[in-house]
Amino acid sequence: MDTRMWNGLVGVAKETYTASLGEGVVPRPLMMPLVRGELVGLIWARPLKVGQDALAGIAELANIAAAAGADEVVLAWETHDVATACELPIVGPAPCLNMVVATRDGHVLHQFPYTEQLLSRNTEGWASVAPDWRPAPRRSPAVN
């Protein structure tokens, strides 16, 4: 993936997170399939219930990549949100936007940690926050 495309995808993900967190919502996991370097879609996981449904809903994103004939996929998710939904331990920085670039040759994890700056809290206690993006840790190749 060329640098301009990658920077554009990171920009879209960060803008989406910033807007959603400002409304008190964490975006669901997002998949961006590419075919020969061209973005062919932005697909969010369906609404998920905690537990097995979350695991199944996230895994279902692979069906869309396969149907599109993707040769490259970018996945984006928030550390704490997905760990909680899938009933898994939190590993790595949290809160953090994670993005994996996956090809047939392997995949690389990029992490974009942030701190939350409280904007407001509604009467039910839900908070609107603004992410303060922190320096990214060194990217790490994931194990195949």
Short mmCIF file of C-alpha atoms in Angstrom, two decimals:
data_model
loop_
_atom_site.label_atom_id
_atom_site.label_comp_id
_atom_site.label_asym_id
_atom_site.label_seq_id
_atom_site.Cartn_x
_atom_site.Cartn_y
_atom_site.Cartn_z
CA MET A 1 0.00 0.00 0.00
CA ASP A 2 1.41 3.35 -0.89
CA THR A 3 1.99 5.99 1.78
CA ARG A 4 -0.67 8.36 0.50
CA MET A 5 -3.37 5.65 0.62
CA TRP A 6 -2.26 4.55 4.11
CA ASN A 7 -2.25 8.12 5.42
CA GLY A 8 -5.73 8.62 3.96
CA LEU A 9 -7.09 5.47 5.64
CA VAL A 10 -5.54 6.44 8.97
CA GLY A 11 -7.02 9.92 8.58
CA VAL A 12 -10.51 8.52 7.90
CA ALA A 13 -10.28 6.18 10.91
CA LYS A 14 -9.09 8.95 13.25
CA GLU A 15 -11.74 11.38 11.99
CA THR A 16 -14.45 8.74 12.48
CA TYR A 17 -13.24 8.00 16.02
CA THR A 18 -13.01 11.68 16.88
CA ALA A 19 -16.56 12.38 15.64
CA SER A 20 -18.05 9.26 17.26
CA LEU A 21 -16.34 9.74 20.62
CA GLY A 22 -17.57 13.33 20.59
CA GLU A 23 -21.09 11.90 20.38
CA GLY A 24 -20.42 9.45 23.22
CA VAL A 25 -20.08 6.37 20.98
CA VAL A 26 -17.13 4.10 20.16
CA PRO A 27 -17.27 2.99 16.51
CA ARG A 28 -17.66 -0.72 15.85
CA PRO A 29 -14.75 -2.57 14.19
CA LEU A 30 -14.14 -1.41 10.64
CA MET A 31 -12.78 -3.28 7.63
CA MET A 32 -11.45 -1.64 4.48
CA PRO A 33 -10.84 -4.13 1.62
CA LEU A 34 -8.53 -3.14 -1.23
CA VAL A 35 -8.20 -4.72 -4.66
CA ARG A 36 -4.97 -3.97 -6.55
CA GLY A 37 -4.38 -0.92 -4.35
CA GLU A 38 -7.90 0.50 -4.79
CA LEU A 39 -10.22 0.89 -1.81
CA VAL A 40 -13.46 -0.98 -2.57
CA GLY A 41 -15.40 -0.31 0.61
CA LEU A 42 -15.68 0.71 4.25
CA ILE A 43 -17.59 -1.91 6.24
CA TRP A 44 -18.44 -1.64 9.93
CA ALA A 45 -19.27 -4.72 11.98
CA ARG A 46 -22.97 -5.12 12.59
CA PRO A 47 -24.28 -4.18 16.06
CA LEU A 48 -22.72 -6.70 18.45
CA LYS A 49 -23.83 -8.33 21.69
CA VAL A 50 -21.20 -9.18 24.30
CA GLY A 51 -19.72 -12.67 24.04
CA GLN A 52 -19.93 -15.16 21.19
CA ASP A 53 -22.03 -12.81 19.05
CA ALA A 54 -19.23 -10.22 19.09
CA LEU A 55 -16.67 -12.84 18.08
CA ALA A 56 -18.92 -14.07 15.25
CA GLY A 57 -19.83 -10.55 14.08
CA ILE A 58 -16.20 -9.49 13.81
CA ALA A 59 -15.23 -12.74 12.04
CA GLU A 60 -18.06 -12.19 9.53
CA LEU A 61 -16.16 -9.19 8.14
CA ALA A 62 -13.83 -11.71 6.43
CA ASN A 63 -16.74 -12.85 4.25
CA ILE A 64 -17.03 -9.38 2.76
CA ALA A 65 -13.30 -9.19 2.02
CA ALA A 66 -13.49 -12.58 0.32
CA ALA A 67 -16.57 -11.59 -1.70
CA ALA A 68 -14.79 -8.43 -2.87
CA GLY A 69 -11.74 -10.45 -3.92
CA ALA A 70 -9.56 -8.28 -1.68
CA ASP A 71 -5.83 -8.81 -1.91
CA GLU A 72 -5.22 -6.40 0.96
CA VAL A 73 -7.34 -5.58 4.01
CA VAL A 74 -7.12 -2.92 6.69
CA LEU A 75 -8.92 -3.63 9.96
CA ALA A 76 -9.54 -0.98 12.63
CA TRP A 77 -10.83 -1.41 16.18
CA GLU A 78 -10.60 0.09 19.65
CA THR A 79 -8.65 -1.99 22.19
CA HIS A 80 -10.92 -1.66 25.22
CA ASP A 81 -14.20 -1.84 23.30
CA VAL A 82 -13.40 -5.06 21.40
CA ALA A 83 -11.79 -6.74 24.41
CA THR A 84 -14.90 -6.01 26.47
CA ALA A 85 -17.32 -7.11 23.72
CA CYS A 86 -15.39 -10.35 23.11
CA GLU A 87 -14.84 -10.98 26.84
CA LEU A 88 -11.06 -11.02 26.36
CA PRO A 89 -8.31 -9.45 28.46
CA ILE A 90 -7.15 -5.99 27.43
CA VAL A 91 -3.72 -6.33 25.82
CA GLY A 92 -1.71 -3.29 24.78
CA PRO A 93 -2.42 0.37 25.22
CA ALA A 94 -5.98 1.40 26.02
CA PRO A 95 -7.70 3.46 24.90
CA CYS A 96 -6.15 2.85 21.51
CA LEU A 97 -7.19 2.76 17.87
CA ASN A 98 -5.59 -0.33 16.30
CA MET A 99 -5.16 -0.80 12.57
CA VAL A 100 -3.84 -3.95 10.92
CA VAL A 101 -2.73 -4.06 7.30
CA ALA A 102 -3.07 -7.64 6.07
CA THR A 103 -1.89 -9.14 2.78
CA ARG A 104 -1.17 -12.68 1.64
CA ASP A 105 2.43 -12.12 2.79
CA GLY A 106 1.56 -11.22 6.39
CA HIS A 107 0.21 -8.41 8.48
CA VAL A 108 1.42 -5.45 10.50
CA LEU A 109 -0.23 -3.89 13.54
CA HIS A 110 -0.23 -0.09 13.90
CA GLN A 111 -1.44 1.41 17.18
CA PHE A 112 -2.69 4.93 17.77
CA PRO A 113 -3.15 5.42 21.53
CA TYR A 114 -5.05 8.37 22.87
CA THR A 115 -6.19 9.91 26.11
CA GLU A 116 -9.76 11.03 26.52
CA GLN A 117 -10.55 14.67 27.20
CA LEU A 118 -14.04 14.95 28.73
CA LEU A 119 -16.30 17.25 26.70
CA SER A 120 -19.60 16.67 28.50
CA ARG A 121 -21.71 14.11 30.34
CA ASN A 122 -25.43 13.60 29.75
CA THR A 123 -28.08 12.93 32.39
CA GLU A 124 -27.67 9.14 31.98
CA GLY A 125 -23.94 9.46 32.68
CA TRP A 126 -22.70 8.87 29.11
CA ALA A 127 -19.59 10.88 28.36
CA SER A 128 -18.66 12.73 25.19
CA VAL A 129 -14.89 12.83 24.83
CA ALA A 130 -12.28 14.14 22.46
CA PRO A 131 -9.31 11.90 21.74
CA ASP A 132 -5.91 13.45 22.36
CA TRP A 133 -3.79 11.32 20.02
CA ARG A 134 -0.54 10.21 21.66
CA PRO A 135 2.68 9.19 19.92
CA ALA A 136 2.30 5.77 18.34
CA PRO A 137 4.44 2.94 19.65
CA ARG A 138 6.72 1.29 17.12
CA ARG A 139 4.62 -0.80 14.74
CA SER A 140 5.01 -4.51 15.18
CA PRO A 141 4.61 -7.35 12.72
CA ALA A 142 1.94 -9.74 13.93
CA VAL A 143 2.73 -13.43 14.11
CA ASN A 144 1.31 -15.48 11.23
#
